[in-house]
Coordinates of N, CA and C and ligand atoms in Angstrom, one line a residue:
M39 N -14.8 11.1 32.8 CA -15.3 10.1 32.0 C -14.5 10.0 30.7
S40 N -14.1 8.8 30.3 CA -13.4 8.7 29.0 C -14.3 8.9 27.8
V41 N -13.7 9.3 26.7 CA -14.5 9.7 25.6 C -14.0 8.9 24.3
F42 N -14.9 8.2 23.6 CA -14.5 7.4 22.5 C -15.1 8.0 21.2
I43 N -14.2 8.1 20.2 CA -14.7 8.6 18.9 C -14.8 7.4 18.0
V44 N -16.0 7.2 17.4 CA -16.3 6.1 16.5 C -16.3 6.6 15.1
L45 N -15.3 6.2 14.3 CA -15.2 6.6 12.9 C -16.0 5.6 12.0
L46 N -17.0 6.1 11.4 CA -17.8 5.2 10.5 C -17.5 5.6 9.1
G47 N -17.5 4.6 8.2 CA -17.3 4.9 6.8 C -17.0 3.6 6.0
A48 N -17.3 3.7 4.7 CA -17.1 2.5 3.9 C -15.6 2.1 3.8
P49 N -15.3 0.9 3.3 CA -13.9 0.6 3.0 C -13.3 1.6 2.1
G50 N -12.2 2.2 2.5 CA -11.5 3.2 1.6 C -12.0 4.6 1.9
A51 N -12.9 4.8 2.8 CA -13.4 6.2 3.1 C -12.4 7.1 3.7
G52 N -11.4 6.5 4.3 CA -10.3 7.3 5.0 C -10.3 7.2 6.5
K53 N -10.9 6.2 7.0 CA -11.0 6.0 8.5 C -9.5 5.9 9.1
G54 N -8.8 5.0 8.5 CA -7.4 4.7 9.0 C -6.5 6.0 8.9
T55 N -6.6 6.6 7.7 CA -5.8 7.8 7.5 C -6.1 8.9 8.5
Q56 N -7.4 9.1 8.7 CA -7.8 10.2 9.6 C -7.6 9.8 11.1
A57 N -7.8 8.5 11.4 CA -7.6 8.1 12.8 C -6.2 8.3 13.2
K58 N -5.2 8.0 12.3 CA -3.8 8.2 12.7 C -3.5 9.7 12.9
L59 N -4.1 10.6 12.1 CA -3.9 12.0 12.3 C -4.5 12.5 13.6
L60 N -5.7 12.1 13.8 CA -6.4 12.5 15.0 C -5.7 12.0 16.3
A61 N -5.2 10.7 16.2 CA -4.5 10.2 17.4 C -3.3 11.0 17.7
A62 N -2.6 11.4 16.6 CA -1.4 12.2 16.9 C -1.7 13.6 17.5
K63 N -2.8 14.2 17.0 CA -3.2 15.5 17.5 C -3.8 15.4 18.9
T64 N -4.5 14.3 19.3 CA -5.2 14.3 20.6 C -4.4 13.5 21.6
G65 N -3.5 12.7 21.2 CA -2.8 11.8 22.1 C -3.6 10.6 22.5
L66 N -4.8 10.4 21.9 CA -5.6 9.2 22.2 C -5.1 8.1 21.4
P67 N -5.2 6.8 21.9 CA -4.8 5.7 21.0 C -5.7 5.5 19.8
H68 N -5.1 5.0 18.7 CA -5.9 4.7 17.5 C -6.1 3.2 17.6
I69 N -7.3 2.7 17.7 CA -7.6 1.3 17.7 C -8.4 0.9 16.5
S70 N -7.7 0.1 15.6 CA -8.3 -0.4 14.4 C -8.4 -1.9 14.5
S71 N -9.7 -2.4 14.4 CA -9.9 -3.8 14.5 C -9.2 -4.5 13.3
G72 N -9.2 -3.9 12.1 CA -8.5 -4.5 11.0 C -7.0 -4.6 11.2
D73 N -6.4 -3.6 11.8 CA -5.0 -3.6 12.1 C -4.7 -4.7 13.1
I74 N -5.5 -4.9 14.1 CA -5.2 -5.9 15.1 C -5.3 -7.3 14.5
F75 N -6.3 -7.5 13.6 CA -6.4 -8.8 12.9 C -5.2 -9.0 12.1
R76 N -4.7 -8.0 11.3 CA -3.6 -8.1 10.5 C -2.3 -8.4 11.3
E77 N -2.2 -7.8 12.4 CA -1.0 -8.0 13.3 C -1.0 -9.4 13.8
N78 N -2.2 -9.9 14.1 CA -2.3 -11.3 14.6 C -1.9 -12.3 13.5
L79 N -2.3 -11.9 12.3 CA -2.0 -12.8 11.1 C -0.5 -12.8 10.9
K80 N 0.1 -11.7 11.0 CA 1.6 -11.6 10.8 C 2.3 -12.5 11.8
N81 N 1.7 -12.5 13.1 CA 2.4 -13.3 14.1 C 1.8 -14.7 14.1
Q82 N 1.0 -15.1 13.2 CA 0.4 -16.4 13.0 C -0.3 -16.9 14.3
T83 N -1.0 -16.0 15.0 CA -1.8 -16.5 16.2 C -3.0 -17.2 15.7
E84 N -3.7 -17.9 16.6 CA -4.9 -18.6 16.3 C -6.0 -17.6 15.8
L85 N -6.0 -16.4 16.5 CA -7.0 -15.4 16.2 C -6.7 -14.9 14.7
G86 N -5.4 -14.7 14.4 CA -5.0 -14.2 13.1 C -5.4 -15.2 12.0
K87 N -5.2 -16.5 12.3 CA -5.5 -17.5 11.3 C -7.1 -17.6 11.1
L88 N -7.8 -17.4 12.2 CA -9.3 -17.5 12.1 C -9.8 -16.3 11.3
A89 N -9.3 -15.1 11.7 CA -9.7 -13.8 11.0 C -9.5 -13.9 9.5
Q90 N -8.3 -14.4 9.1 CA -7.9 -14.5 7.7 C -8.9 -15.2 6.9
Q91 N -9.6 -16.2 7.4 CA -10.6 -17.0 6.6 C -11.7 -16.0 6.2
Y92 N -12.0 -15.0 7.0 CA -13.1 -14.1 6.6 C -12.6 -12.9 5.8
M93 N -11.4 -12.4 6.3 CA -10.9 -11.2 5.7 C -10.5 -11.4 4.2
S94 N -10.0 -12.6 3.9 CA -9.6 -12.8 2.5 C -10.8 -12.8 1.6
K95 N -12.0 -13.0 2.1 CA -13.2 -13.0 1.2 C -13.9 -11.7 1.3
G96 N -13.5 -10.9 2.2 CA -14.2 -9.6 2.4 C -15.4 -9.7 3.3
E97 N -15.5 -10.8 4.1 CA -16.6 -11.0 5.0 C -16.2 -10.5 6.4
L98 N -17.1 -10.3 7.3 CA -16.8 -9.9 8.6 C -16.4 -11.0 9.5
V99 N -15.4 -10.8 10.4 CA -15.1 -11.8 11.4 C -16.3 -11.9 12.4
P100 N -16.6 -13.1 12.9 CA -17.8 -13.2 13.7 C -17.8 -12.2 14.9
D101 N -19.0 -11.8 15.3 CA -19.1 -10.7 16.3 C -18.5 -11.2 17.7
D102 N -18.7 -12.4 18.1 CA -18.2 -12.8 19.4 C -16.7 -12.7 19.5
V103 N -16.0 -13.1 18.4 CA -14.5 -13.0 18.4 C -14.1 -11.6 18.4
T104 N -14.7 -10.8 17.6 CA -14.3 -9.4 17.4 C -14.6 -8.6 18.7
I105 N -15.7 -8.8 19.3 CA -16.1 -8.1 20.5 C -15.2 -8.5 21.7
A106 N -14.8 -9.8 21.8 CA -13.9 -10.2 22.9 C -12.5 -9.5 22.7
M107 N -12.1 -9.4 21.4 CA -10.8 -8.8 21.2 C -10.8 -7.3 21.5
I108 N -11.9 -6.6 21.2 CA -11.9 -5.2 21.5 C -12.1 -4.9 23.0
R109 N -12.9 -5.8 23.6 CA -13.1 -5.7 25.1 C -11.7 -5.7 25.8
E110 N -10.9 -6.6 25.4 CA -9.5 -6.8 26.0 C -8.7 -5.5 25.7
R111 N -8.8 -5.0 24.5 CA -8.0 -3.8 24.1 C -8.4 -2.6 24.8
L112 N -9.8 -2.4 25.0 CA -10.3 -1.2 25.7 C -10.0 -1.2 27.2
S113 N -9.7 -2.4 27.7 CA -9.4 -2.4 29.2 C -8.0 -2.1 29.5
R114 N -7.2 -1.8 28.5 CA -5.8 -1.5 28.8 C -5.6 0.0 29.2
P115 N -4.6 0.2 30.0 CA -4.4 1.5 30.7 C -4.4 2.7 29.7
D116 N -3.9 2.5 28.5 CA -3.8 3.6 27.6 C -5.1 4.1 27.1
C117 N -6.2 3.4 27.4 CA -7.5 3.9 27.0 C -8.2 4.7 28.1
A118 N -7.5 5.0 29.2 CA -8.1 5.7 30.3 C -8.8 7.0 29.9
R119 N -8.3 7.7 28.9 CA -9.0 9.0 28.5 C -9.9 8.7 27.4
G120 N -9.8 7.6 26.7 CA -10.7 7.2 25.6 C -9.8 6.7 24.4
A121 N -10.4 6.7 23.2 CA -9.7 6.2 22.1 C -10.4 6.7 20.8
I122 N -9.6 6.5 19.7 CA -10.2 6.7 18.4 C -10.5 5.3 17.8
L123 N -11.8 5.0 17.6 CA -12.1 3.6 17.1 C -12.3 3.7 15.6
D124 N -11.6 2.8 14.9 CA -11.5 2.7 13.4 C -11.9 1.3 13.0
G125 N -13.1 1.2 12.5 CA -13.5 -0.2 12.0 C -14.3 -1.0 13.0
F126 N -14.5 -0.5 14.2 CA -15.3 -1.1 15.2 C -16.1 0.0 15.9
P127 N -17.4 -0.2 16.1 CA -18.3 -1.3 15.8 C -18.6 -1.2 14.3
R128 N -19.0 -2.4 13.7 CA -19.5 -2.4 12.3 C -20.7 -3.4 12.1
T129 N -21.3 -3.7 13.2 CA -22.6 -4.4 13.2 C -23.4 -3.9 14.3
P130 N -24.8 -4.0 14.3 CA -25.6 -3.5 15.4 C -25.2 -4.2 16.7
A131 N -24.9 -5.5 16.6 CA -24.5 -6.3 17.8 C -23.2 -5.7 18.4
Q132 N -22.3 -5.3 17.6 CA -21.0 -4.7 18.1 C -21.3 -3.4 18.7
A133 N -22.2 -2.6 18.1 CA -22.5 -1.3 18.7 C -23.1 -1.4 20.1
E134 N -24.0 -2.4 20.2 CA -24.6 -2.6 21.5 C -23.6 -3.1 22.5
A135 N -22.7 -4.0 22.1 CA -21.7 -4.5 23.0 C -20.7 -3.3 23.4
L136 N -20.5 -2.4 22.5 CA -19.6 -1.3 22.8 C -20.3 -0.4 23.9
D137 N -21.6 -0.2 23.7 CA -22.3 0.6 24.8 C -22.2 -0.1 26.1
A138 N -22.3 -1.4 26.1 CA -22.3 -2.1 27.4 C -20.9 -2.0 28.0
M139 N -19.8 -2.2 27.2 CA -18.4 -2.1 27.6 C -18.1 -0.8 28.2
L140 N -18.6 0.3 27.5 CA -18.3 1.6 28.0 C -19.0 1.9 29.3
A141 N -20.2 1.4 29.4 CA -21.0 1.6 30.7 C -20.2 1.0 31.8
E142 N -19.6 -0.2 31.6 CA -18.7 -0.8 32.6 C -17.5 0.0 32.9
L143 N -16.9 0.5 31.9 CA -15.6 1.2 32.0 C -15.7 2.6 32.4
G144 N -16.9 3.1 32.5 CA -17.1 4.5 32.8 C -16.8 5.5 31.6
G145 N -17.1 5.0 30.4 CA -16.8 5.9 29.3 C -18.0 6.1 28.5
R146 N -17.9 6.9 27.4 CA -19.0 7.2 26.5 C -18.6 7.4 25.1
V147 N -19.5 7.2 24.1 CA -19.2 7.6 22.8 C -19.4 9.1 22.7
G148 N -18.4 9.8 22.3 CA -18.6 11.3 22.3 C -19.1 11.8 21.0
V149 N -18.7 11.2 19.8 CA -19.3 11.6 18.5 C -19.0 10.5 17.5
V150 N -19.8 10.4 16.5 CA -19.7 9.4 15.5 C -19.6 10.1 14.1
P151 N -18.4 10.5 13.7 CA -18.3 11.1 12.4 C -18.4 10.0 11.3
F152 N -19.3 10.3 10.4 CA -19.6 9.3 9.3 C -18.9 9.9 8.0
I153 N -17.8 9.3 7.6 CA -17.0 9.9 6.5 C -17.6 9.3 5.2
D154 N -18.2 10.2 4.5 CA -19.0 9.8 3.3 C -18.3 10.0 2.0
V155 N -18.1 8.9 1.3 CA -17.4 9.0 0.0 C -18.2 8.1 -1.0
P156 N -18.5 8.6 -2.2 CA -19.3 7.7 -3.2 C -18.5 6.5 -3.6
E157 N -19.3 5.5 -4.0 CA -18.7 4.1 -4.3 C -17.6 4.1 -5.3
D158 N -17.8 4.8 -6.4 CA -16.8 4.7 -7.5 C -15.4 5.3 -7.0
E159 N -15.4 6.2 -6.1 CA -14.2 6.8 -5.6 C -13.5 5.8 -4.6
L160 N -14.3 5.0 -3.9 CA -13.8 4.0 -3.0 C -13.0 3.0 -3.7
V161 N -13.5 2.6 -4.8 CA -12.8 1.5 -5.6 C -11.4 2.1 -6.1
E162 N -11.4 3.3 -6.5 CA -10.1 3.9 -7.0 C -9.1 4.1 -5.8
R163 N -9.6 4.5 -4.7 CA -8.8 4.6 -3.5 C -8.1 3.3 -3.1
L164 N -9.0 2.2 -3.1 CA -8.5 0.9 -2.6 C -7.5 0.3 -3.6
S165 N -7.8 0.5 -4.9 CA -6.9 -0.1 -5.9 C -5.5 0.5 -5.9
G166 N -5.4 1.8 -5.4 CA -4.1 2.5 -5.4 C -3.5 2.6 -4.0
R167 N -4.1 1.9 -3.0 CA -3.6 2.1 -1.7 C -2.3 1.3 -1.5
L168 N -1.4 1.8 -0.7 CA -0.1 1.2 -0.3 C 0.0 1.3 1.2
I169 N 0.4 0.2 1.8 CA 0.5 0.1 3.3 C 2.0 -0.2 3.7
C170 N 2.4 0.3 4.8 CA 3.8 0.0 5.2 C 3.8 -1.3 6.1
R171 N 4.8 -2.1 5.9 CA 4.9 -3.4 6.6 C 5.1 -3.3 8.0
A172 N 5.9 -2.2 8.5 CA 6.3 -2.2 9.9 C 5.1 -1.7 10.7
Q173 N 4.4 -0.6 10.3 CA 3.4 0.0 11.3 C 2.1 0.3 10.6
G174 N 1.9 -0.1 9.4 CA 0.6 0.1 8.7 C 0.3 1.6 8.3
H175 N 1.4 2.4 8.1 CA 1.2 3.7 7.6 C 0.5 3.6 6.2
I176 N -0.3 4.6 5.9 CA -1.2 4.5 4.7 C -0.8 5.5 3.6
F177 N -0.6 5.0 2.4 CA -0.3 5.9 1.3 C -1.3 5.6 0.1
H178 N -1.2 6.4 -0.9 CA -1.9 6.1 -2.2 C -1.0 6.5 -3.3
K179 N -1.0 5.6 -4.3 CA -0.1 5.9 -5.5 C -0.3 7.3 -6.1
K180 N -1.6 7.7 -6.2 CA -1.9 9.0 -6.8 C -2.2 10.1 -5.8
F181 N -3.1 9.8 -4.8 CA -3.6 10.8 -3.9 C -2.7 11.1 -2.8
N182 N -1.8 10.2 -2.4 CA -1.0 10.5 -1.2 C 0.3 9.7 -1.4
P183 N 1.1 10.0 -2.4 CA 2.3 9.1 -2.7 C 3.4 9.3 -1.7
P184 N 4.1 8.2 -1.5 CA 5.3 8.3 -0.6 C 6.4 9.1 -1.3
K185 N 7.3 9.7 -0.6 CA 8.4 10.5 -1.2 C 9.3 9.7 -2.1
V186 N 9.6 8.4 -1.6 CA 10.4 7.5 -2.5 C 9.4 6.3 -2.8
P187 N 9.3 6.0 -4.1 CA 8.3 4.9 -4.4 C 8.7 3.6 -3.7
G188 N 7.6 3.0 -3.1 CA 7.8 1.7 -2.5 C 8.4 1.8 -1.0
V189 N 8.6 3.0 -0.5 CA 9.3 3.1 0.8 C 8.4 4.0 1.7
C190 N 8.2 3.6 3.0 CA 7.4 4.4 3.9 C 8.2 5.6 4.3
D191 N 7.5 6.8 4.3 CA 8.1 8.1 4.7 C 8.5 8.1 6.1
Y192 N 7.7 7.4 7.0 CA 7.9 7.5 8.4 C 8.9 6.5 9.0
D193 N 9.0 5.3 8.5 CA 9.9 4.3 9.1 C 10.8 3.6 8.1
G194 N 10.7 4.0 6.8 CA 11.6 3.4 5.8 C 11.3 1.9 5.4
S195 N 10.1 1.4 6.0 CA 9.9 0.0 5.6 C 9.2 -0.1 4.3
E196 N 9.1 -1.4 3.8 CA 8.6 -1.6 2.4 C 7.0 -1.4 2.4
L197 N 6.6 -0.9 1.3 CA 5.1 -0.7 1.1 C 4.5 -1.8 0.3
Y198 N 3.3 -2.3 0.7 CA 2.7 -3.4 -0.1 C 1.2 -3.1 -0.3
Q199 N 0.6 -3.9 -1.2 CA -0.8 -3.8 -1.4 C -1.6 -4.8 -0.5
R200 N -2.6 -4.4 0.1 CA -3.4 -5.4 1.0 C -4.0 -6.4 0.1
E201 N -4.0 -7.7 0.6 CA -4.6 -8.8 -0.1 C -6.1 -8.6 -0.4
D202 N -6.8 -7.9 0.5 CA -8.2 -7.7 0.3 C -8.5 -6.5 -0.5
D203 N -7.5 -5.9 -1.1 CA -7.7 -4.7 -2.0 C -7.8 -5.1 -3.5
K204 N -7.9 -6.4 -3.7 CA -8.1 -6.9 -5.1 C -9.6 -6.6 -5.4
P205 N -9.8 -6.2 -6.7 CA -11.2 -5.7 -7.1 C -12.3 -6.7 -6.7
E206 N -12.1 -8.0 -6.8 CA -13.3 -8.9 -6.5 C -13.6 -8.9 -5.0
V207 N -12.5 -8.8 -4.2 CA -12.8 -8.7 -2.7 C -13.3 -7.4 -2.3
V208 N -12.8 -6.3 -3.0 CA -13.3 -4.9 -2.7 C -14.8 -4.9 -2.9
R209 N -15.3 -5.5 -4.0 CA -16.7 -5.4 -4.3 C -17.5 -6.1 -3.2
N210 N -17.0 -7.2 -2.7 CA -17.7 -7.9 -1.6 C -17.7 -7.1 -0.3
R211 N -16.5 -6.4 0.0 CA -16.4 -5.6 1.2 C -17.4 -4.5 1.2
I212 N -17.6 -3.9 0.0 CA -18.6 -2.8 -0.1 C -20.0 -3.3 0.1
R213 N -20.3 -4.5 -0.4 CA -21.6 -5.1 -0.3 C -21.9 -5.4 1.2
V214 N -20.9 -6.0 1.8 CA -21.0 -6.3 3.3 C -21.2 -5.1 4.1
Y215 N -20.4 -4.0 3.8 CA -20.6 -2.7 4.5 C -22.0 -2.2 4.3
L216 N -22.5 -2.2 3.1 CA -23.9 -1.7 2.9 C -24.9 -2.5 3.7
E217 N -24.8 -3.8 3.7 CA -25.7 -4.6 4.4 C -25.6 -4.6 5.9
Q218 N -24.4 -4.7 6.4 CA -24.2 -4.9 7.9 C -23.8 -3.7 8.7
T219 N -23.1 -2.7 8.0 CA -22.6 -1.6 8.8 C -23.5 -0.3 8.6
M220 N -24.1 -0.2 7.4 CA -24.9 1.0 7.2 C -26.0 1.2 8.3
P221 N -26.6 0.1 8.8 CA -27.6 0.3 9.9 C -27.1 1.1 11.1
L222 N -25.8 1.2 11.2 CA -25.2 1.9 12.4 C -25.4 3.4 12.2
V223 N -25.6 3.9 10.9 CA -25.8 5.3 10.7 C -27.1 5.7 11.4
A224 N -28.2 4.9 11.2 CA -29.4 5.2 11.9 C -29.3 5.0 13.4
Y225 N -28.6 4.0 13.8 CA -28.4 3.7 15.3 C -27.8 4.9 16.0
Y226 N -26.8 5.5 15.4 CA -26.1 6.6 16.1 C -26.8 7.9 15.8
E227 N -27.6 8.0 14.7 CA -28.4 9.2 14.4 C -29.5 9.3 15.5
K228 N -30.1 8.2 15.8 CA -31.1 8.2 16.9 C -30.6 8.6 18.2
K229 N -29.3 8.4 18.5 CA -28.7 8.8 19.7 C -28.2 10.2 19.7
G230 N -28.3 10.8 18.5 CA -27.9 12.2 18.4 C -26.4 12.4 18.3
L231 N -25.7 11.3 17.9 CA -24.2 11.3 17.9 C -23.6 11.4 16.5
L232 N -24.4 11.2 15.5 CA -23.9 11.1 14.1 C -23.6 12.5 13.5
V233 N -22.4 12.6 12.9 CA -22.1 13.9 12.1 C -21.6 13.4 10.8
K234 N -22.2 13.9 9.7 CA -21.8 13.5 8.4 C -20.6 14.4 8.0
I235 N -19.5 13.8 7.5 CA -18.4 14.5 7.0 C -18.1 14.2 5.5
D236 N -17.9 15.3 4.7 CA -17.7 15.1 3.3 C -16.2 14.5 3.1
G237 N -16.2 13.2 2.9 CA -14.9 12.5 2.7 C -14.2 12.6 1.4
T238 N -14.8 13.4 0.5 CA -14.2 13.6 -0.8 C -13.2 14.8 -0.9
Q239 N -13.2 15.5 0.2 CA -12.3 16.6 0.3 C -10.8 16.1 0.4
P240 N -9.8 17.0 0.2 CA -8.4 16.6 0.4 C -8.3 16.1 1.9
I241 N -7.2 15.3 2.1 CA -7.0 14.7 3.5 C -7.0 15.8 4.6
D242 N -6.3 16.9 4.4 CA -6.2 17.9 5.5 C -7.5 18.6 5.7
K243 N -8.3 18.7 4.7 CA -9.6 19.3 4.9 C -10.6 18.4 5.7
V244 N -10.5 17.1 5.4 CA -11.3 16.1 6.2 C -10.8 16.2 7.6
T245 N -9.5 16.3 7.9 CA -9.1 16.3 9.3 C -9.6 17.6 10.0
E246 N -9.6 18.7 9.3 CA -10.2 19.9 9.9 C -11.6 19.8 10.2
A247 N -12.4 19.2 9.3 CA -13.8 19.0 9.5 C -14.1 18.1 10.7
L248 N -13.2 17.0 10.9 CA -13.3 16.1 12.0 C -13.0 16.8 13.3
W249 N -11.9 17.6 13.3 CA -11.4 18.3 14.5 C -12.6 19.2 15.0
A250 N -13.3 19.8 14.1 CA -14.3 20.8 14.5 C -15.5 20.1 15.2
V251 N -15.6 18.8 15.0 CA -16.8 18.1 15.7 C -16.3 17.3 16.9
L252 N -15.0 17.2 17.2 CA -14.6 16.4 18.4 C -15.0 17.1 19.7
P253 N -15.4 16.3 20.7 CA -15.7 16.9 22.0 C -14.5 17.5 22.6
E254 N -14.6 18.5 23.4 CA -13.5 19.2 24.0 C -12.6 18.3 24.8
E255 N -13.1 17.3 25.5 CA -12.3 16.4 26.4 C -11.4 15.6 25.5
A256 N -11.8 15.3 24.2 CA -10.9 14.5 23.4 C -9.7 15.4 22.9
K257 N -9.9 16.7 22.8 CA -8.8 17.6 22.3 C -7.8 17.9 23.3
S258 N -8.2 17.9 24.6 CA -7.2 18.3 25.6 C -6.6 17.1 26.3
A259 N -5.3 16.9 26.1 CA -4.6 15.7 26.6 C -4.3 16.0 28.1
Ligands
LIG451 P1 -10.4 -2.8 7.9 O1 -9.0 -2.9 7.9 O2 -11.1 -2.0 8.9 O3 -10.8 -2.3 6.4 P2 -12.1 -1.4 5.9 O4 -13.1 -1.1 6.9 O5 -12.5 -2.1 4.7 O6 -11.5 0.0 5.7 P3 -10.2 0.3 5.0 O7 -9.0 0.1 5.9 O8 -10.1 -0.5 3.7 O9 -10.4 1.8 4.6 P4 -10.1 3.1 5.4 O10 -11.5 3.8 5.6 O11 -9.3 2.9 6.7 O12 -9.3 4.0 4.4 P5 -7.8 4.5 4.3 O13 -7.6 5.5 5.3 O14 -6.9 3.3 4.4 O15 -11.0 -4.3 7.9 C1 -10.5 -5.3 7.1 C2 -11.2 -6.6 7.3 O16 -11.0 -7.0 8.7 C3 -12.7 -6.5 7.2 O17 -13.1 -6.8 5.8 C4 -13.2 -7.7 8.1 O18 -12.9 -8.9 7.5 C5 -12.2 -7.6 9.2 N1 -12.7 -6.6 10.3 C6 -12.2 -5.5 10.7 N2 -13.0 -4.9 11.7 C7 -14.0 -5.8 11.9 C8 -15.1 -5.7 12.8 N3 -15.3 -4.7 13.6 N4 -16.0 -6.8 12.7 C9 -15.8 -7.8 11.9 N5 -14.7 -7.9 11.0 C10 -13.9 -6.9 11.0 O19 -7.8 5.2 2.9 C11 -7.9 4.4 1.7 C12 -7.0 5.0 0.6 O20 -7.5 6.3 0.2 C13 -5.6 5.2 1.0 O21 -4.8 4.9 -0.1 C14 -5.5 6.7 1.4 O22 -4.2 7.2 1.1 C15 -6.5 7.3 0.4 N6 -7.2 8.4 1.0 C16 -7.6 8.6 2.3 N7 -8.3 9.8 2.4 C17 -8.3 10.4 1.2 C18 -8.8 11.6 0.7 N8 -9.4 12.5 1.5 N9 -8.6 11.9 -0.6 C19 -7.9 11.0 -1.4 N10 -7.4 9.8 -1.0 C20 -7.6 9.5 0.3
LIG452 MG1 -8.4 1.1 7.5

């Protein structure tokens, strides 16, 4: 049975940073709904243009669109062992849809690490975040600086600031997170899958804490 890891956490909690590290260690694919929307926007697809209308304001893309996109992604062969999910699900309807999809695919949610970071730190993280144009590698001006300013350590591409990391959009993203995504903490707690992780630790310590709670099947490629 395939095993899916659901990373929960506020905007800026470190989901993307940790998902990339865990994907490299486990060999499982990293599936970020935000990255897929941004990739579609870069390619000017209809999905990308639609998603942008919501993302630019810090609102969620409608559930039906998001669920259909993830359904297609999870049906690809590279998800046969499972995946690290980053940013999906983030509403109760998405969580229920994920359970239904996994029941069809013969998979299960193995663990739901909730990366907990206080709000004032989230704002500082997002205001200093830098992303690489080519593959979305994540840096921070102060907390995780690239070796050469403005250049990605991994692929040499240009680093930029995300449009939705402007302070007024960040505030709305946090509000939307508290209203629409926080209910998932109780949803997964009830299922006995939630594990709280202290997201204020240094990046490598957070990775260690996550590694310790991963199911064994996720660790063995
Ligand atoms: P998405 O791209 O998922 O953004 P998000 O959830 O707001 O999360 P972020 O990517 O901002 O934060 P992160 O937790 O990944 O943190 P990161 O590792 O980068 O979604 C964007 C938009 O797309 C949404 O607003 C919505 O419109 C739409 N969308 C996406 N999914 C959707 C869905 N399922 N349904 C509907 N709409 C959806 O780290 C942040 C910074 O902190 C970095 O600079 C990093 O270097 C630094 N950092 C990381 N860890 C540490 C640490 N331990 N110590 C110090 N600094 C750290
Ligand atoms: Mg992210």
